[in-house]
PDB file of C-alpha atoms in Angstrom:
ATOM      1  CA  MET A   1     -66.179-168.526 -55.505  1.00 63.00           C
ATOM      2  CA  SER A   2     -68.442-165.673 -54.343  1.00 79.00           C
ATOM      3  CA  LYS A   3     -71.023-164.084 -56.663  1.00 81.00           C
ATOM      4  CA  LYS A   4     -69.279-160.762 -56.408  1.00 80.00           C
ATOM      5  CA  LEU A   5     -65.986-162.142 -57.510  1.00 79.00           C
ATOM      6  CA  ILE A   6     -67.597-163.914 -60.516  1.00 81.00           C
ATOM      7  CA  LEU A   7     -69.298-160.636 -61.375  1.00 78.00           C
ATOM      8  CA  TYR A   8     -66.084-158.588 -61.163  1.00 77.00           C
ATOM      9  CA  ILE A   9     -64.212-161.127 -63.287  1.00 80.00           C
ATOM     10  CA  SER A  10     -67.013-161.112 -65.884  1.00 76.00           C
ATOM     11  CA  ILE A  11     -67.036-157.306 -66.120  1.00 77.00           C
ATOM     12  CA  LEU A  12     -63.287-157.122 -66.387  1.00 71.00           C
ATOM     13  CA  PHE A  13     -63.267-159.798 -69.197  1.00 65.00           C
ATOM     14  CA  SER A  14     -66.012-157.929 -71.059  1.00 63.00           C
ATOM     15  CA  ILE A  15     -64.103-154.651 -70.895  1.00 61.00           C
ATOM     16  CA  LEU A  16     -60.865-156.190 -71.972  1.00 57.00           C
ATOM     17  CA  THR A  17     -62.332-158.032 -75.023  1.00 56.00           C
ATOM     18  CA  SER A  18     -64.581-155.187 -76.166  1.00 55.00           C
ATOM     19  CA  CYS A  19     -61.903-152.521 -76.142  1.00 54.00           C
ATOM     20  CA  GLY A  20     -59.416-154.353 -78.288  1.00 53.00           C
ATOM     21  CA  TYR A  21     -58.502-152.935 -81.636  1.00 55.00           C
ATOM     22  CA  LYS A  22     -57.570-154.793 -84.815  1.00 58.00           C
ATOM     23  CA  ARG A  23     -54.631-153.800 -86.997  1.00 66.00           C
ATOM     24  CA  GLN A  24     -56.165-155.287 -90.161  1.00 82.00           C
ATOM     25  CA  PRO A  25     -59.977-155.032 -90.208  1.00 90.00           C
ATOM     26  CA  ASP A  26     -61.796-157.665 -92.273  1.00 94.00           C
ATOM     27  CA  LEU A  27     -63.492-156.601 -95.451  1.00 95.00           C
ATOM     28  CA  ILE A  28     -66.335-158.427 -97.163  1.00 97.00           C
ATOM     29  CA  LEU A  29     -67.649-157.137-100.483  1.00 97.00           C
ATOM     30  CA  LEU A  30     -70.928-158.424-101.958  1.00 98.00           C
ATOM     31  CA  ASN A  31     -71.946-157.518-105.466  1.00 98.00           C
ATOM     32  CA  ASN A  32     -75.741-157.293-105.764  1.00 98.00           C
ATOM     33  CA  SER A  33     -75.512-154.987-108.803  1.00 97.00           C
ATOM     34  CA  SER A  34     -75.870-155.857-112.448  1.00 96.00           C
ATOM     35  CA  THR A  35     -72.239-154.789-113.116  1.00 96.00           C
ATOM     36  CA  SER A  36     -69.106-156.916-112.714  1.00 98.00           C
ATOM     37  CA  PHE A  37     -66.041-155.057-111.345  1.00 97.00           C
ATOM     38  CA  GLU A  38     -62.677-155.723-113.004  1.00 97.00           C
ATOM     39  CA  ALA A  39     -60.597-154.262-110.270  1.00 97.00           C
ATOM     40  CA  ILE A  40     -61.149-153.257-106.635  1.00 97.00           C
ATOM     41  CA  TYR A  41     -58.599-151.167-104.826  1.00 95.00           C
ATOM     42  CA  THR A  42     -58.318-150.537-101.104  1.00 93.00           C
ATOM     43  CA  SER A  43     -56.278-148.008 -99.262  1.00 89.00           C
ATOM     44  CA  THR A  44     -56.601-145.549 -96.313  1.00 87.00           C
ATOM     45  CA  SER A  45     -56.736-141.769 -96.367  1.00 86.00           C
ATOM     46  CA  GLY A  46     -53.301-141.761 -94.642  1.00 78.00           C
ATOM     47  CA  SER A  47     -51.595-143.882 -97.311  1.00 81.00           C
ATOM     48  CA  THR A  48     -50.480-143.127-100.853  1.00 79.00           C
ATOM     49  CA  ASP A  49     -50.456-146.748-101.863  1.00 84.00           C
ATOM     50  CA  SER A  50     -53.541-148.741-102.917  1.00 89.00           C
ATOM     51  CA  VAL A  51     -53.882-152.526-103.163  1.00 91.00           C
ATOM     52  CA  ASN A  52     -55.759-154.330-105.912  1.00 94.00           C
ATOM     53  CA  ILE A  53     -57.715-157.020-104.015  1.00 95.00           C
ATOM     54  CA  GLY A  54     -59.204-158.613-107.156  1.00 96.00           C
ATOM     55  CA  SER A  55     -62.277-158.593-109.270  1.00 97.00           C
ATOM     56  CA  LEU A  56     -65.919-159.177-108.356  1.00 97.00           C
ATOM     57  CA  SER A  57     -68.591-160.735-110.568  1.00 97.00           C
ATOM     58  CA  VAL A  58     -72.268-160.179-110.273  1.00 97.00           C
ATOM     59  CA  GLY A  59     -73.746-162.052-107.281  1.00 97.00           C
ATOM     60  CA  LYS A  60     -70.385-162.951-105.898  1.00 98.00           C
ATOM     61  CA  GLU A  61     -68.551-162.169-102.639  1.00 98.00           C
ATOM     62  CA  LEU A  62     -64.958-161.125-102.076  1.00 97.00           C
ATOM     63  CA  LYS A  63     -63.112-161.245 -98.750  1.00 96.00           C
ATOM     64  CA  SER A  64     -59.978-159.260 -97.875  1.00 94.00           C
ATOM     65  CA  ARG A  65     -58.424-157.106 -95.111  1.00 90.00           C
ATOM     66  CA  PHE A  66     -57.330-153.542 -94.784  1.00 83.00           C
ATOM     67  CA  SER A  67     -53.715-153.087 -93.761  1.00 71.00           C
ATOM     68  CA  ILE A  68     -52.948-150.021 -91.682  1.00 66.00           C
ATOM     69  CA  ASP A  69     -49.498-151.054 -90.434  1.00 63.00           C
ATOM     70  CA  ASP A  70     -47.764-148.080 -91.935  1.00 63.00           C
ATOM     71  CA  LEU A  71     -49.944-145.360 -90.351  1.00 60.00           C
ATOM     72  CA  ASP A  72     -48.083-144.897 -87.111  1.00 59.00           C
ATOM     73  CA  THR A  73     -50.270-142.439 -85.120  1.00 68.00           C
ATOM     74  CA  SER A  74     -52.373-140.832 -87.847  1.00 78.00           C
ATOM     75  CA  ASP A  75     -56.147-140.674 -88.071  1.00 86.00           C
ATOM     76  CA  GLY A  76     -58.311-141.207 -91.057  1.00 87.00           C
ATOM     77  CA  CYS A  77     -60.810-143.334 -92.975  1.00 90.00           C
ATOM     78  CA  TYR A  78     -60.715-146.510 -95.153  1.00 92.00           C
ATOM     79  CA  PHE A  79     -60.987-146.003 -98.953  1.00 92.00           C
ATOM     80  CA  ILE A  80     -62.326-148.257-101.693  1.00 95.00           C
ATOM     81  CA  ARG A  81     -62.406-147.750-105.496  1.00 96.00           C
ATOM     82  CA  ALA A  82     -64.142-150.193-107.689  1.00 97.00           C
ATOM     83  CA  LEU A  83     -63.865-150.147-111.558  1.00 97.00           C
ATOM     84  CA  GLY A  84     -66.852-151.645-113.309  1.00 96.00           C
ATOM     85  CA  ASP A  85     -66.717-153.444-116.676  1.00 96.00           C
ATOM     86  CA  ASP A  86     -69.354-150.889-117.994  1.00 94.00           C
ATOM     87  CA  GLY A  87     -67.185-147.869-116.928  1.00 95.00           C
ATOM     88  CA  ARG A  88     -68.857-147.401-113.635  1.00 95.00           C
ATOM     89  CA  VAL A  89     -66.563-146.209-110.905  1.00 96.00           C
ATOM     90  CA  ILE A  90     -67.387-146.420-107.150  1.00 96.00           C
ATOM     91  CA  THR A  91     -65.283-144.485-104.693  1.00 95.00           C
ATOM     92  CA  LYS A  92     -66.048-144.218-100.974  1.00 96.00           C
ATOM     93  CA  CYS A  93     -64.256-143.220 -97.845  1.00 95.00           C
ATOM     94  CA  PHE A  94     -65.823-144.915 -94.753  1.00 94.00           C
ATOM     95  CA  GLY A  95     -65.071-146.057 -91.210  1.00 91.00           C
ATOM     96  CA  TYR A  96     -62.401-144.504 -88.939  1.00 88.00           C
ATOM     97  CA  TYR A  97     -59.083-145.224 -87.498  1.00 85.00           C
ATOM     98  CA  THR A  98     -57.263-143.194 -84.893  1.00 84.00           C
ATOM     99  CA  ASN A  99     -53.688-143.241 -83.661  1.00 80.00           C
ATOM    100  CA  GLY A 100     -53.024-145.946 -86.291  1.00 75.00           C
ATOM    101  CA  SER A 101     -55.548-148.277 -84.730  1.00 80.00           C
ATOM    102  CA  SER A 102     -58.870-149.352 -86.211  1.00 83.00           C
ATOM    103  CA  LEU A 103     -62.060-148.697 -84.264  1.00 82.00           C
ATOM    104  CA  ASN A 104     -63.798-151.429 -86.317  1.00 87.00           C
ATOM    105  CA  ARG A 105     -63.068-155.164 -86.471  1.00 90.00           C
ATOM    106  CA  GLY A 106     -64.508-155.409 -90.011  1.00 94.00           C
ATOM    107  CA  PHE A 107     -66.725-154.039 -92.749  1.00 96.00           C
ATOM    108  CA  LYS A 108     -69.290-155.507 -95.111  1.00 98.00           C
ATOM    109  CA  LEU A 109     -69.907-153.497 -98.228  1.00 97.00           C
ATOM    110  CA  ILE A 110     -72.875-154.349-100.429  1.00 98.00           C
ATOM    111  CA  ILE A 111     -72.805-152.997-103.957  1.00 97.00           C
ATOM    112  CA  GLU A 112     -76.250-152.245-105.309  1.00 97.00           C
ATOM    113  CA  ASN A 113     -77.093-150.731-108.718  1.00 94.00           C
ATOM    114  CA  ASP A 114     -77.515-147.294-107.255  1.00 92.00           C
ATOM    115  CA  THR A 115     -75.854-147.266-103.866  1.00 94.00           C
ATOM    116  CA  LEU A 116     -73.127-148.815-101.680  1.00 95.00           C
ATOM    117  CA  LEU A 117     -74.345-150.178 -98.308  1.00 97.00           C
ATOM    118  CA  ILE A 118     -71.799-150.318 -95.511  1.00 97.00           C
ATOM    119  CA  ASP A 119     -72.053-152.286 -92.272  1.00 96.00           C
ATOM    120  CA  SER A 120     -69.417-152.453 -89.612  1.00 94.00           C
ATOM    121  CA  TRP A 121     -68.686-154.563 -86.553  1.00 90.00           C
TER     122      TRP A 121
END
C-alpha cells in the first residue's frame, strides 16, 4: 500500500471517530467536600423530568449517565442538583447538546467545599 493511501485512510478514520456524538454522556461525580449528599438529581434544560442517581458520601465517587433520548432536536445544557445532609444545595447547568445530540462524551464533576469543578471529554 502506498504511503498516500495509508495517510488518507488514517485521516478519514480520525475524522469519523472524532466527530461521533454520544446519546448518553458518562457522568462521574467525586465528593472532595466535607458534606455527604443524600440525593443527586440529573436532568437537562430541555426536560421536565429529573432522575435521582443516588447519594454520595465524603471522599466517594459515583458513576452514571445523562439520558437525552427524549430531546428530539432541541438545544440546551445538562443540569445537576445535589442535596447535602447539612442543607447545602448545589445546582449547576453545564455542557451543551444541540439537535438532541451531545457534544461531549462525558463529564467529571468534583465537589469541593466552596466550588464545583467540571471537566469534560
